Tab-separated table of C-alpha atoms in Angstrom:
chain	number	residue	atom	x	y	z
V	1	MET	CA	88.355	93.088	79.620
V	2	LYS	CA	90.709	92.334	82.501
V	3	LYS	CA	92.119	95.318	84.370
V	4	VAL	CA	95.775	95.240	83.354
V	5	LYS	CA	98.664	96.462	85.487
V	6	LEU	CA	100.322	99.343	83.691
V	7	ARG	CA	103.044	101.665	84.994
V	8	VAL	CA	104.049	99.458	87.932
V	9	LYS	CA	107.305	101.399	87.599
V	10	PRO	CA	108.146	104.332	85.281
V	11	GLU	CA	110.357	102.118	83.091
V	12	ASP	CA	107.244	100.086	82.185
V	13	PHE	CA	106.006	103.035	80.115
V	14	ILE	CA	108.747	104.469	77.902
V	15	VAL	CA	107.943	107.234	75.410
V	16	GLU	CA	110.378	108.678	72.858
V	17	GLU	CA	109.340	111.677	70.801
V	18	ILE	CA	109.849	111.571	67.029
V	19	ILE	CA	110.447	114.787	65.091
V	20	ASN	CA	111.765	115.475	61.597
V	21	LEU	CA	115.045	117.264	62.269
V	22	ASP	CA	115.067	118.727	58.753
V	23	LYS	CA	111.709	120.406	59.373
V	24	VAL	CA	112.895	122.082	62.590
V	25	ASP	CA	116.230	123.152	61.121
V	26	GLY	CA	117.316	126.630	62.156
V	27	ASN	CA	119.925	128.575	64.088
V	28	ARG	CA	117.891	130.680	66.520
V	29	CYS	CA	117.817	128.056	69.286
V	30	TYR	CA	119.759	125.199	70.760
V	31	LEU	CA	117.921	121.881	70.482
V	32	TYR	CA	117.891	119.628	73.538
V	33	LYS	CA	116.699	116.166	74.480
V	34	LEU	CA	114.858	116.256	77.788
V	35	THR	CA	114.585	112.915	79.592
V	36	LYS	CA	112.313	112.818	82.609
V	37	ARG	CA	111.209	110.107	85.000
V	38	ASN	CA	107.914	110.356	86.917
V	39	ILE	CA	107.585	114.110	86.297
V	40	GLU	CA	104.897	116.049	84.418
V	41	SER	CA	106.212	117.921	81.369
V	42	LEU	CA	104.948	121.314	82.568
V	43	LYS	CA	106.565	120.803	85.984
V	44	ALA	CA	109.830	119.879	84.253
V	45	PHE	CA	109.652	123.032	82.107
V	46	SER	CA	108.920	125.118	85.210
V	47	TYR	CA	111.933	123.597	86.988
V	48	LEU	CA	114.219	124.386	84.027
V	49	SER	CA	112.812	127.911	83.878
V	50	LYS	CA	113.681	128.600	87.525
V	51	LYS	CA	117.029	126.797	87.528
V	52	PHE	CA	118.422	128.502	84.429
V	53	LYS	CA	116.449	131.790	84.801
V	54	ILE	CA	114.658	131.347	81.482
V	55	PRO	CA	111.077	132.642	80.990
V	56	LEU	CA	108.673	129.744	80.396
V	57	LYS	CA	107.583	131.314	77.096
V	58	ASP	CA	111.140	130.864	75.793
V	59	ILE	CA	111.026	127.071	76.170
V	60	GLY	CA	109.690	125.574	72.939
V	61	TYR	CA	108.256	122.072	72.842
V	62	CYS	CA	106.257	119.776	70.544
V	63	GLY	CA	103.991	118.075	73.065
V	64	LEU	CA	103.347	117.061	76.656
V	65	LYS	CA	104.417	113.636	77.840
V	66	ASP	CA	103.016	111.252	80.462
V	67	ARG	CA	103.906	111.812	84.094
V	68	HIS	CA	104.090	108.184	85.297
V	69	ALA	CA	106.622	107.177	82.666
V	70	LEU	CA	110.183	107.450	81.444
V	71	THR	CA	109.985	109.920	78.561
V	72	THR	CA	112.321	111.627	76.115
V	73	GLN	CA	111.260	114.725	74.219
V	74	TYR	CA	112.787	117.642	72.347
V	75	ILE	CA	112.799	121.215	73.587
V	76	SER	CA	114.287	124.380	72.122
V	77	ILE	CA	115.800	127.305	74.052
V	78	PRO	CA	117.102	130.515	72.422
V	79	LYS	CA	120.888	130.644	72.099
V	80	LYS	CA	121.131	133.821	74.178
V	81	TYR	CA	120.793	131.665	77.310
V	82	GLY	CA	123.954	129.743	76.404
V	83	LYS	CA	124.532	126.001	76.223
V	84	LEU	CA	122.768	124.214	79.059
V	85	LYS	CA	123.266	120.821	80.655
V	86	LEU	CA	121.483	118.928	83.414
V	87	ASN	CA	122.136	115.451	84.763
V	88	GLU	CA	119.919	114.766	87.771
V	89	LYS	CA	118.392	111.480	88.881
V	90	ASN	CA	114.957	112.015	87.311
V	91	LEU	CA	115.658	114.860	84.893
V	92	LYS	CA	118.330	115.120	82.232
V	93	LEU	CA	118.959	117.756	79.555
V	94	LYS	CA	121.316	117.026	76.663
V	95	LEU	CA	122.324	119.386	73.854
V	96	VAL	CA	121.818	117.731	70.449
V	97	GLY	CA	122.112	120.588	67.939
V	98	GLU	CA	120.467	123.737	66.645
V	99	SER	CA	116.871	124.415	65.586
V	100	LYS	CA	114.106	126.923	65.141
V	101	PHE	CA	111.769	127.568	68.082
V	102	LEU	CA	109.748	124.356	68.518
V	103	LEU	CA	105.946	124.425	68.330
V	104	LEU	CA	103.206	121.828	68.944
V	105	GLY	CA	102.827	121.121	65.215
V	106	ASP	CA	106.451	120.002	64.903
V	107	LEU	CA	105.777	116.606	66.462
V	108	GLU	CA	105.682	113.681	64.019
V	109	GLY	CA	104.823	110.858	66.391
V	110	ASN	CA	105.957	108.859	69.407
V	111	ARG	CA	107.648	105.548	69.939
V	112	PHE	CA	106.349	103.536	72.883
V	113	LYS	CA	107.791	100.623	74.796
V	114	ILE	CA	105.146	99.447	77.242
V	115	THR	CA	105.233	96.561	79.694
V	116	VAL	CA	101.934	95.123	80.947
V	117	ARG	CA	102.205	92.909	84.038
V	118	ASP	CA	100.337	90.379	86.168
V	119	ILE	CA	99.026	88.347	83.230
V	120	LYS	CA	97.690	84.836	83.895
V	121	GLU	CA	98.881	81.969	81.710
V	122	SER	CA	95.248	81.238	80.800
V	123	GLU	CA	94.999	84.677	79.148
V	124	LEU	CA	97.992	84.300	76.834
V	125	ASP	CA	96.190	82.609	73.922
V	126	ARG	CA	93.545	85.351	73.793
V	127	ILE	CA	96.217	88.063	73.905
V	128	LYS	CA	98.208	86.386	71.104
V	129	ASP	CA	95.039	86.114	69.041
V	130	ASN	CA	94.325	89.819	69.526
V	131	LEU	CA	97.883	90.669	68.535
V	132	LYS	CA	97.299	88.977	65.160
V	133	TYR	CA	94.692	91.657	64.390
V	134	ILE	CA	96.563	94.655	65.764
V	135	ASP	CA	97.640	95.665	62.237
V	136	TYR	CA	94.015	96.741	61.835
V	137	GLY	CA	94.527	99.197	64.661
V	138	ALA	CA	91.799	100.573	66.910
V	139	PRO	CA	89.492	103.585	66.959
V	140	ASN	CA	91.618	106.679	67.579
V	141	TYR	CA	89.776	107.716	70.740
V	142	PHE	CA	90.932	110.321	73.211
V	143	ASP	CA	91.677	108.217	76.284
V	144	SER	CA	91.319	108.704	80.037
V	145	GLN	CA	94.316	111.065	80.301
V	146	ARG	CA	92.167	113.679	78.525
V	147	PHE	CA	89.402	113.560	81.126
V	148	GLY	CA	91.074	114.412	84.427
V	149	SER	CA	88.566	117.227	85.009
V	150	VAL	CA	85.544	114.931	84.560
V	151	PHE	CA	83.739	113.751	87.704
V	152	ASP	CA	80.689	111.453	87.617
V	153	LYS	CA	80.596	112.019	83.843
V	154	LYS	CA	79.943	115.724	84.392
V	155	PHE	CA	81.882	118.221	82.279
V	156	ILE	CA	82.653	121.716	83.546
V	157	ALA	CA	82.568	123.014	79.954
V	158	LYS	CA	79.091	121.549	79.383
V	159	GLU	CA	77.778	123.255	82.524
V	160	ILE	CA	79.153	126.555	81.232
V	161	ILE	CA	77.614	125.979	77.791
V	162	ASN	CA	74.268	125.506	79.575
V	163	LYS	CA	74.972	128.625	81.688
V	164	ASN	CA	74.956	126.532	84.872
V	165	TYR	CA	77.802	128.616	86.293
V	166	GLU	CA	77.222	127.611	89.903
V	167	GLU	CA	77.440	123.909	89.025
V	168	ALA	CA	80.631	124.523	87.037
V	169	ILE	CA	82.225	126.288	90.007
V	170	LYS	CA	80.937	123.621	92.386
V	171	ILE	CA	82.627	120.833	90.410
V	172	LEU	CA	85.866	122.837	90.358
V	173	LEU	CA	85.828	123.680	94.069
V	174	THR	CA	84.559	120.422	95.587
V	175	LYS	CA	85.596	117.475	93.394
V	176	TYR	CA	89.095	116.009	93.619
V	177	LYS	CA	91.319	113.133	92.573
V	178	LYS	CA	93.228	110.964	95.038
V	179	SER	CA	96.489	112.396	93.689
V	180	GLU	CA	95.722	115.970	94.800
V	181	LYS	CA	97.598	117.436	97.760
V	182	LYS	CA	96.025	116.842	101.168
V	183	ARG	CA	95.651	120.578	101.888
V	184	ILE	CA	93.613	121.055	98.707
V	185	LYS	CA	91.516	117.926	99.348
V	186	ASP	CA	90.783	119.161	102.881
V	187	LEU	CA	89.837	122.567	101.496
V	188	LYS	CA	87.502	121.027	98.920
V	189	ARG	CA	85.830	118.870	101.570
V	190	PHE	CA	85.278	121.959	103.730
V	191	ILE	CA	83.854	123.917	100.784
V	192	SER	CA	81.484	121.049	99.940
V	193	LYS	CA	80.260	120.833	103.530
V	194	ASN	CA	79.756	124.606	103.820
V	195	TRP	CA	78.668	125.423	100.245
V	196	GLY	CA	77.233	128.943	100.080
V	197	ASP	CA	78.731	130.185	103.336
V	198	TRP	CA	81.549	132.065	101.621
V	199	LYS	CA	82.557	134.088	104.697
V	200	LYS	CA	83.103	130.886	106.673
V	201	ILE	CA	85.037	129.312	103.802
V	202	TYR	CA	87.180	132.417	103.333
V	203	LYS	CA	87.957	132.403	107.072
V	204	TYR	CA	89.065	128.752	106.733
V	205	ILE	CA	91.412	129.798	103.904
V	206	GLU	CA	92.946	132.558	106.058
V	207	GLU	CA	93.267	130.389	109.174
V	208	ASN	CA	94.913	127.541	107.236
V	209	ASN	CA	97.176	129.879	105.267
V	210	ILE	CA	95.989	128.526	101.889
V	211	LYS	CA	98.058	130.198	99.169
V	212	ALA	CA	96.548	128.590	96.046
V	213	LYS	CA	95.723	131.805	94.189
V	214	MET	CA	92.889	130.464	92.044
V	215	TYR	CA	90.904	129.092	94.998
V	216	VAL	CA	91.555	132.169	97.140
V	217	ASN	CA	90.397	134.568	94.421
V	218	ILE	CA	87.288	132.557	93.510
V	219	ILE	CA	86.144	132.324	97.131
V	220	LYS	CA	86.890	136.040	97.664
V	221	GLU	CA	84.755	136.914	94.620
V	222	LEU	CA	81.891	134.738	95.853
V	223	LYS	CA	82.166	136.250	99.350
V	224	GLU	CA	81.951	139.768	97.926
V	225	THR	CA	79.488	139.365	95.032
V	226	GLY	CA	78.105	135.802	94.966
V	227	ASP	CA	78.529	135.993	91.166
V	228	PHE	CA	79.504	132.533	89.857
V	229	LYS	CA	79.943	133.780	86.300
V	230	ARG	CA	82.437	136.444	87.415
V	231	ALA	CA	84.219	133.856	89.562
V	232	LEU	CA	85.088	131.957	86.372
V	233	ASN	CA	87.482	134.802	85.492
V	234	TYR	CA	89.852	133.531	88.188
V	235	VAL	CA	90.178	130.008	86.766
V	236	ASP	CA	93.709	129.356	85.476
V	237	ASP	CA	93.932	129.797	81.701
V	238	ARG	CA	95.497	126.350	81.300
V	239	LEU	CA	92.590	124.782	83.209
V	240	LYS	CA	90.041	126.621	81.054
V	241	LYS	CA	91.577	125.085	77.943
V	242	LEU	CA	91.606	121.640	79.579
V	243	PHE	CA	87.881	121.921	80.393
V	244	VAL	CA	87.073	122.819	76.775
V	245	ALA	CA	89.369	120.114	75.388
V	246	ALA	CA	87.809	117.458	77.634
V	247	TYR	CA	84.260	118.106	76.445
V	248	GLN	CA	85.202	118.527	72.792
V	249	SER	CA	87.203	115.277	72.967
V	250	TYR	CA	84.240	113.459	74.491
V	251	LEU	CA	81.966	114.716	71.693
V	252	TRP	CA	84.513	113.513	69.123
V	253	ASN	CA	84.675	110.079	70.768
V	254	GLU	CA	80.883	109.835	70.681
V	255	CYS	CA	80.763	110.836	67.008
V	256	VAL	CA	83.348	108.228	66.018
V	257	LYS	CA	81.543	105.585	68.050
V	258	GLU	CA	78.331	106.464	66.190
V	259	LEU	CA	80.128	106.346	62.831
V	260	LEU	CA	81.603	102.916	63.588
V	261	LYS	CA	78.111	101.538	64.241
V	262	ASN	CA	77.456	102.114	60.537
V	263	TYR	CA	80.366	99.829	59.611
V	264	ILE	CA	80.880	97.239	62.368
V	265	PRO	CA	78.294	94.438	62.771
V	266	GLU	CA	76.923	94.042	66.301
V	267	GLU	CA	78.585	90.660	66.788
V	268	ASP	CA	82.033	92.228	66.220
V	269	ARG	CA	81.543	95.145	68.623
V	270	VAL	CA	83.104	95.224	72.081
V	271	TYR	CA	82.349	97.989	74.594
V	272	TYR	CA	84.761	99.236	77.208
V	273	PRO	CA	83.922	101.757	79.986
V	274	TYR	CA	86.028	104.831	80.690
V	275	GLU	CA	85.686	108.055	82.753
V	276	ALA	CA	83.362	109.818	80.308
V	277	GLY	CA	81.318	106.947	78.870
V	278	THR	CA	82.077	103.842	76.814
V	279	PHE	CA	84.373	103.058	73.914
V	280	LEU	CA	83.269	100.866	71.033
V	281	PHE	CA	86.057	98.610	69.760
V	282	TYR	CA	85.960	96.083	66.933
V	283	LYS	CA	87.263	92.555	67.369
V	284	LYS	CA	87.372	92.099	63.599
V	285	ILE	CA	86.904	94.469	60.702
V	286	ASP	CA	86.184	93.771	57.037
V	287	GLU	CA	89.216	94.427	54.820
V	288	ASP	CA	87.316	96.798	52.505
V	289	ILE	CA	85.875	98.740	55.441
V	290	PHE	CA	89.317	98.995	57.004
V	291	ASN	CA	90.808	100.312	53.769
V	292	ASN	CA	87.977	102.836	53.566
V	293	LEU	CA	88.491	104.070	57.133
V	294	LYS	CA	92.254	103.872	57.660
V	295	ASN	CA	93.018	107.253	56.073
V	296	LYS	CA	89.684	108.860	56.853
V	297	VAL	CA	89.355	111.716	59.354
V	298	PHE	CA	86.504	112.992	61.493
V	299	PRO	CA	86.359	116.680	62.441
V	300	THR	CA	85.961	118.116	65.902
V	301	ILE	CA	82.659	119.829	66.647
V	302	ALA	CA	82.931	123.617	66.475
V	303	PRO	CA	80.369	126.329	65.725
V	304	ASP	CA	80.402	128.317	62.459
V	305	VAL	CA	81.857	125.397	60.489
V	306	GLU	CA	80.230	123.863	57.415
V	307	TYR	CA	80.281	120.060	57.605
V	308	ASP	CA	79.506	117.611	54.845
V	309	LYS	CA	76.249	115.669	55.113
V	310	GLU	CA	77.699	112.414	56.513
V	311	TYR	CA	79.521	114.225	59.303
V	312	LEU	CA	76.663	116.634	60.018
V	313	ASN	CA	74.114	113.846	60.486
V	314	ILE	CA	76.323	112.182	63.094
V	315	ILE	CA	77.193	115.468	64.817
V	316	ASN	CA	73.523	116.483	65.053
V	317	LYS	CA	72.638	113.092	66.512
V	318	ILE	CA	75.275	113.402	69.232
V	319	LEU	CA	74.391	117.011	70.062
V	320	LYS	CA	70.710	116.045	70.315
V	321	LYS	CA	71.654	113.271	72.732
V	322	GLU	CA	73.576	115.871	74.750
V	323	ASN	CA	70.559	118.209	74.601
V	324	ILE	CA	72.761	120.942	73.134
V	325	LYS	CA	72.464	122.948	69.921
V	326	MET	CA	75.464	123.921	67.821
V	327	GLU	CA	75.011	127.630	68.594
V	328	ASN	CA	75.082	126.854	72.344
V	329	LEU	CA	78.784	126.005	71.992
V	330	LYS	CA	79.489	129.722	71.602
V	331	ASN	CA	78.558	130.157	75.270
V	332	ILE	CA	82.031	128.856	76.099
V	333	ASP	CA	83.311	132.327	75.083
V	334	VAL	CA	82.708	133.351	78.707
V	335	LEU	CA	85.946	131.465	79.491
V	336	GLY	CA	87.821	133.396	76.820
V	337	CYS	CA	88.118	130.102	74.901
V	338	LYS	CA	86.610	128.619	71.763
V	339	PHE	CA	86.024	125.112	70.435
V	340	PRO	CA	88.840	124.808	67.878
V	341	TYR	CA	88.280	123.039	64.571
V	342	THR	CA	90.687	120.221	63.750
V	343	GLU	CA	90.540	116.922	61.879
V	344	ARG	CA	91.639	113.676	63.485
V	345	LYS	CA	92.144	110.242	61.965
V	346	ILE	CA	89.353	107.816	62.804
V	347	LEU	CA	91.726	104.887	63.304
V	348	SER	CA	94.989	104.594	65.208
V	349	ILE	CA	97.288	102.083	63.516
V	350	PRO	CA	100.556	101.136	65.238
V	351	LYS	CA	103.669	100.916	63.088
V	352	ASN	CA	106.707	98.660	63.479
V	353	LEU	CA	105.037	96.655	66.233
V	354	LYS	CA	107.117	94.084	68.073
V	355	TYR	CA	106.219	92.209	71.213
V	356	SER	CA	107.568	89.687	73.672
V	357	ILE	CA	105.952	87.610	76.400
V	358	GLU	CA	108.069	86.587	79.378
V	359	LYS	CA	107.695	85.505	82.991
V	360	ASP	CA	106.956	88.463	85.241
V	361	GLU	CA	109.779	89.085	87.700
V	362	ILE	CA	107.538	91.216	89.944
V	363	TYR	CA	104.334	89.107	90.059
V	364	ARG	CA	105.488	85.531	90.646
V	365	GLY	CA	103.738	82.866	88.601
V	366	LYS	CA	102.424	85.492	86.162
V	367	TYR	CA	103.571	86.807	82.777
V	368	LYS	CA	104.389	90.198	81.307
V	369	LEU	CA	103.808	91.500	77.782
V	370	THR	CA	106.176	94.110	76.333
V	371	LEU	CA	105.000	96.032	73.270
V	372	ASP	CA	107.203	98.268	71.120
V	373	PHE	CA	105.459	100.427	68.476
V	374	ILE	CA	105.132	103.857	66.890
V	375	LEU	CA	101.977	106.004	66.764
V	376	ASP	CA	101.192	109.228	64.942
V	377	LYS	CA	101.094	112.357	67.078
V	378	GLY	CA	98.012	112.768	69.230
V	379	SER	CA	97.202	109.052	69.371
V	380	TYR	CA	97.035	107.307	72.732
V	381	ALA	CA	99.133	104.203	73.332
V	382	THR	CA	96.716	103.138	76.077
V	383	ILE	CA	93.990	102.680	73.445
V	384	ILE	CA	96.206	100.127	71.680
V	385	ILE	CA	96.780	98.372	75.013
V	386	LYS	CA	93.030	98.185	75.611
V	387	ARG	CA	92.619	96.672	72.136
V	388	VAL	CA	95.200	93.981	72.858
V	389	PHE	CA	93.437	92.965	76.079
V	390	LEU	CA	89.823	92.929	74.823
C-alpha cells in the first residue's frame, strides 16, 4: 500500500460528533458545541476549565477527538456556571441547548470528511475499484492512534504483567516521540545515557529546572529506594489507563486477525504493518461470510470472564503466542487498573459514503480523494482509508 498524505492541513480531516439529543435530554446542564482546530480534546477542556474557572470534572463529554484535525463535539457544563461563549481562532464554544451531564456512552457515532492528497493518476483505477467494495467495510481494528505508548513493539502494560518493572519504567523514562517537547526529549536522552545513576539524573533535573511532576517524582523514588515497582505509583493515572488500553487493544486486534483467517482465503488477504504488528485486510469477502460477520462482536480479553468456545480457542492461541496466561493479566492491578470487559463489532462498515476525486491544488500534477462517511462510535476512520488504498 502506498503511504498516503493525510492531514496536510487540519481541514483535510474533519470530524463531527453524532449524538441522539433525545437520549441526552435534561435540564441540569447547558449543552455546547465545541469546535477545535489542531488542539487535543483534553487540552481544550483544560483551557476551558482555566478560562471559565470550571473544575475539569464538571465538563462532560462523549469522546476524545483527533488533534491534527478540525473537529466538532458536544460538551455539557452545569448551569450554575452560567451561559458561556468562546470565539477564538482555533477554539469555539457555542450554546445549543440543555442536557443531562454527558458521559462517554452517550456518543452514537462520528461523521468524517477526509481528504487524501498526492495521488498519482496511475493509482486512480485501483482506488475506484477498492471503493466499489467499501460497502463491505473493513476489520474494526484499533488503529495507530491507540498505540502512542508503544515503542519497538514493546508494551509497558505487558512488561508490568510479566513483573518486569524496571523495563516498564525504562520505556517510560527513555523512549520518546518526535512530537515531545525538547526539554523532555533531552531529559530522556540523559536518563538513557546514565541509566541507574539516579543521583546524577536527579541533579540534572534540579540544574535544568525540570518541573514535570511525574518524572521528578519517579527519579526521586529511584534515587531514594531504587524500587521500580514503587516508582510506578507516580505514573499519571491517565497514562496508566492508556498503557492498559494499548495492550488490550493489541490483543483484540490479534484475536480478530486470527478469527478472519478462518473465513478469508489466503488469496484474498492483504497485510498492512502498523506500530504494534500487522493488520489483515480482505480485498474481497464472500456475501454469506459478510452477512455472518457484519453484526458479530468479539470481546476484549479480561480475566475472570467466561467466554464461549469459539472465542476462547482464539484467545488462548493469542495469549500462548504472547507467552502469557489469563491469570497473569491480574498483575496489572499494581497500576490500580484492570482489563475491562467490552464487546466490539468485528467489522467497521461506513454509512452514507460519498466521494469525489479532483486535481490536487497543493501537489501539482497529482489528485486528491475526498471521502464523506459515518462510522459507529469507537471505529477508526483511518482504517477505512487504509482499506481504500490497499
